[in-house]
PDB file of C-alpha atoms in Angstrom:
ATOM      1  CA  MET K1161      10.691   3.545   1.536  1.00  0.00           C
ATOM      2  CA  PRO K1162       8.278   5.711  -0.451  1.00  0.00           C
ATOM      3  CA  ASP K1163       8.893   9.464  -0.599  1.00  0.00           C
ATOM      4  CA  VAL K1164       7.353  11.633   2.114  1.00  0.00           C
ATOM      5  CA  HIS K1165       6.206  15.148   1.235  1.00  0.00           C
ATOM      6  CA  VAL K1166       5.535  17.716   3.954  1.00  0.00           C
ATOM      7  CA  LEU K1167       2.867  20.223   3.036  1.00  0.00           C
ATOM      8  CA  ALA K1168       4.081  23.831   3.411  1.00  0.00           C
ATOM      9  CA  ILE K1169       0.679  25.000   4.654  1.00  0.00           C
ATOM     10  CA  ASP K1170       0.546  22.669   7.630  1.00  0.00           C
ATOM     11  CA  LEU K1171       3.773  21.063   8.818  1.00  0.00           C
ATOM     12  CA  ALA K1172       1.822  18.482  10.810  1.00  0.00           C
ATOM     13  CA  LYS K1173       0.388  16.967   7.623  1.00  0.00           C
ATOM     14  CA  THR K1174       2.534  14.700   5.492  1.00  0.00           C
ATOM     15  CA  ARG K1175       1.657  13.116   2.187  1.00  0.00           C
ATOM     16  CA  LEU K1176       3.270   9.869   1.126  1.00  0.00           C
ATOM     17  CA  GLY K1177       4.574   9.577  -2.409  1.00  0.00           C
ATOM     18  CA  GLY K1178       4.020   6.675  -4.795  1.00  0.00           C
ATOM     19  CA  VAL K1179       6.072   3.565  -5.332  1.00  0.00           C
ATOM     20  CA  SER K1180       9.296   4.754  -6.937  1.00  0.00           C
ATOM     21  CA  LYS K1181      10.644   3.152 -10.118  1.00  0.00           C
ATOM     22  CA  MET K1182      14.138   3.266  -8.687  1.00  0.00           C
ATOM     23  CA  GLY K1183      15.509   0.267  -6.876  1.00  0.00           C
ATOM     24  CA  ARG K1184      14.664  -3.373  -7.351  1.00  0.00           C
ATOM     25  CA  THR K1185      12.035  -3.824 -10.044  1.00  0.00           C
ATOM     26  CA  ASP K1186      11.377  -7.464  -9.141  1.00  0.00           C
ATOM     27  CA  ILE K1187      10.262  -6.559  -5.617  1.00  0.00           C
ATOM     28  CA  ARG K1188       8.060  -3.726  -6.921  1.00  0.00           C
ATOM     29  CA  LYS K1189       6.428  -6.077  -9.438  1.00  0.00           C
ATOM     30  CA  LEU K1190       5.816  -8.719  -6.754  1.00  0.00           C
ATOM     31  CA  LEU K1191       4.177  -6.156  -4.475  1.00  0.00           C
ATOM     32  CA  ILE K1192       1.859  -4.966  -7.262  1.00  0.00           C
ATOM     33  CA  VAL K1193       1.030  -8.540  -8.374  1.00  0.00           C
ATOM     34  CA  GLY K1194       0.193  -9.420  -4.758  1.00  0.00           C
ATOM     35  CA  ALA K1195      -1.958  -6.307  -4.417  1.00  0.00           C
ATOM     36  CA  MET K1196      -3.839  -7.072  -7.661  1.00  0.00           C
ATOM     37  CA  SER K1197      -4.444 -10.609  -6.409  1.00  0.00           C
ATOM     38  CA  ARG K1198      -5.933  -9.260  -3.165  1.00  0.00           C
ATOM     39  CA  ILE K1199      -8.118  -6.778  -5.072  1.00  0.00           C
ATOM     40  CA  ARG K1200      -9.390  -9.510  -7.416  1.00  0.00           C
ATOM     41  CA  TRP K1201     -10.259 -11.639  -4.378  1.00  0.00           C
ATOM     42  CA  ILE K1202     -12.135  -8.744  -2.745  1.00  0.00           C
ATOM     43  CA  ILE K1203     -14.109  -8.023  -5.923  1.00  0.00           C
ATOM     44  CA  ARG K1204     -14.961 -11.707  -6.403  1.00  0.00           C
ATOM     45  CA  LYS K1205     -16.096 -12.171  -2.779  1.00  0.00           C
ATOM     46  CA  GLY K1206     -17.844  -8.823  -2.549  1.00  0.00           C
ATOM     47  CA  ILE K1207     -16.432  -5.432  -1.641  1.00  0.00           C
ATOM     48  CA  LEU K1208     -16.532  -4.569   2.048  1.00  0.00           C
ATOM     49  CA  PRO K1209     -17.250  -0.822   2.141  1.00  0.00           C
ATOM     50  CA  ASP K1210     -16.174  -0.515   5.800  1.00  0.00           C
ATOM     51  CA  SER K1211     -12.544  -1.440   5.077  1.00  0.00           C
ATOM     52  CA  TRP K1212      -9.885   0.951   3.751  1.00  0.00           C
ATOM     53  CA  LEU K1213      -9.269  -1.157   0.662  1.00  0.00           C
ATOM     54  CA  GLY K1214     -12.979  -1.674  -0.026  1.00  0.00           C
ATOM     55  CA  ARG K1215     -13.621   2.076  -0.022  1.00  0.00           C
ATOM     56  CA  LEU K1216     -10.577   2.666  -2.229  1.00  0.00           C
ATOM     57  CA  VAL K1217     -11.626   0.050  -4.800  1.00  0.00           C
ATOM     58  CA  GLY K1218     -15.119   1.539  -4.799  1.00  0.00           C
ATOM     59  CA  ARG K1219     -13.945   4.990  -5.862  1.00  0.00           C
ATOM     60  CA  LYS K1220     -10.659   4.448  -7.774  1.00  0.00           C
ATOM     61  CA  PRO K1221      -9.597   2.284 -10.736  1.00  0.00           C
ATOM     62  CA  ARG K1222      -8.260  -1.154  -9.812  1.00  0.00           C
ATOM     63  CA  MET K1223      -4.663  -0.438 -10.800  1.00  0.00           C
ATOM     64  CA  VAL K1224      -4.547   2.781  -8.753  1.00  0.00           C
ATOM     65  CA  ALA K1225      -5.889   0.855  -5.754  1.00  0.00           C
ATOM     66  CA  ALA K1226      -3.301  -1.895  -6.372  1.00  0.00           C
ATOM     67  CA  VAL K1227      -0.422   0.592  -6.369  1.00  0.00           C
ATOM     68  CA  ALA K1228      -1.775   2.203  -3.180  1.00  0.00           C
ATOM     69  CA  LEU K1229      -1.989  -1.220  -1.511  1.00  0.00           C
ATOM     70  CA  ALA K1230       1.511  -2.135  -2.749  1.00  0.00           C
ATOM     71  CA  ASN K1231       2.788   1.151  -1.318  1.00  0.00           C
ATOM     72  CA  LYS K1232       1.174   0.355   2.021  1.00  0.00           C
ATOM     73  CA  MET K1233       2.659  -3.158   2.025  1.00  0.00           C
ATOM     74  CA  ALA K1234       6.114  -1.727   1.186  1.00  0.00           C
ATOM     75  CA  ARG K1235       5.904   0.654   4.148  1.00  0.00           C
ATOM     76  CA  ILE K1236       4.908  -2.222   6.455  1.00  0.00           C
ATOM     77  CA  VAL K1237       7.773  -4.408   5.191  1.00  0.00           C
ATOM     78  CA  TRP K1238      10.236  -1.526   5.555  1.00  0.00           C
ATOM     79  CA  ALA K1239       9.111  -0.842   9.141  1.00  0.00           C
ATOM     80  CA  ILE K1240       9.400  -4.528  10.072  1.00  0.00           C
ATOM     81  CA  MET K1241      12.876  -4.798   8.565  1.00  0.00           C
ATOM     82  CA  THR K1242      14.260  -1.609  10.128  1.00  0.00           C
ATOM     83  CA  ARG K1243      12.894  -2.389  13.602  1.00  0.00           C
ATOM     84  CA  GLU K1244      13.803  -6.093  13.336  1.00  0.00           C
ATOM     85  CA  GLN K1245      10.430  -7.124  14.749  1.00  0.00           C
ATOM     86  CA  ASN K1246       7.775  -9.658  13.839  1.00  0.00           C
ATOM     87  CA  TYR K1247       4.541  -8.546  12.161  1.00  0.00           C
ATOM     88  CA  ARG K1248       1.764  -7.748  14.634  1.00  0.00           C
ATOM     89  CA  MET K1249      -1.786  -7.650  13.308  1.00  0.00           C
ATOM     90  CA  ALA K1250      -3.758  -4.616  14.492  1.00  0.00           C
TER      91      ALA K1250
END
């Protein structure tokens, strides 16, 4: 799971850290390759500014957006594995 930082100013706010370089490098690479594939598809089909990823790709470099998406996918996978549940789309 990515690092979680609690801001000293407001304990209710937490900031998630990046994808750590510790652990299994093959899984990290697969997450980033999958994220880059999704970003390429979004750019080719047209960016949807109303989605989280569309807004992120619009204002950040592609690789930064890919790492953010990989981080989000890692958190989803971790939550599914620890709760032993199936994925439920929102």
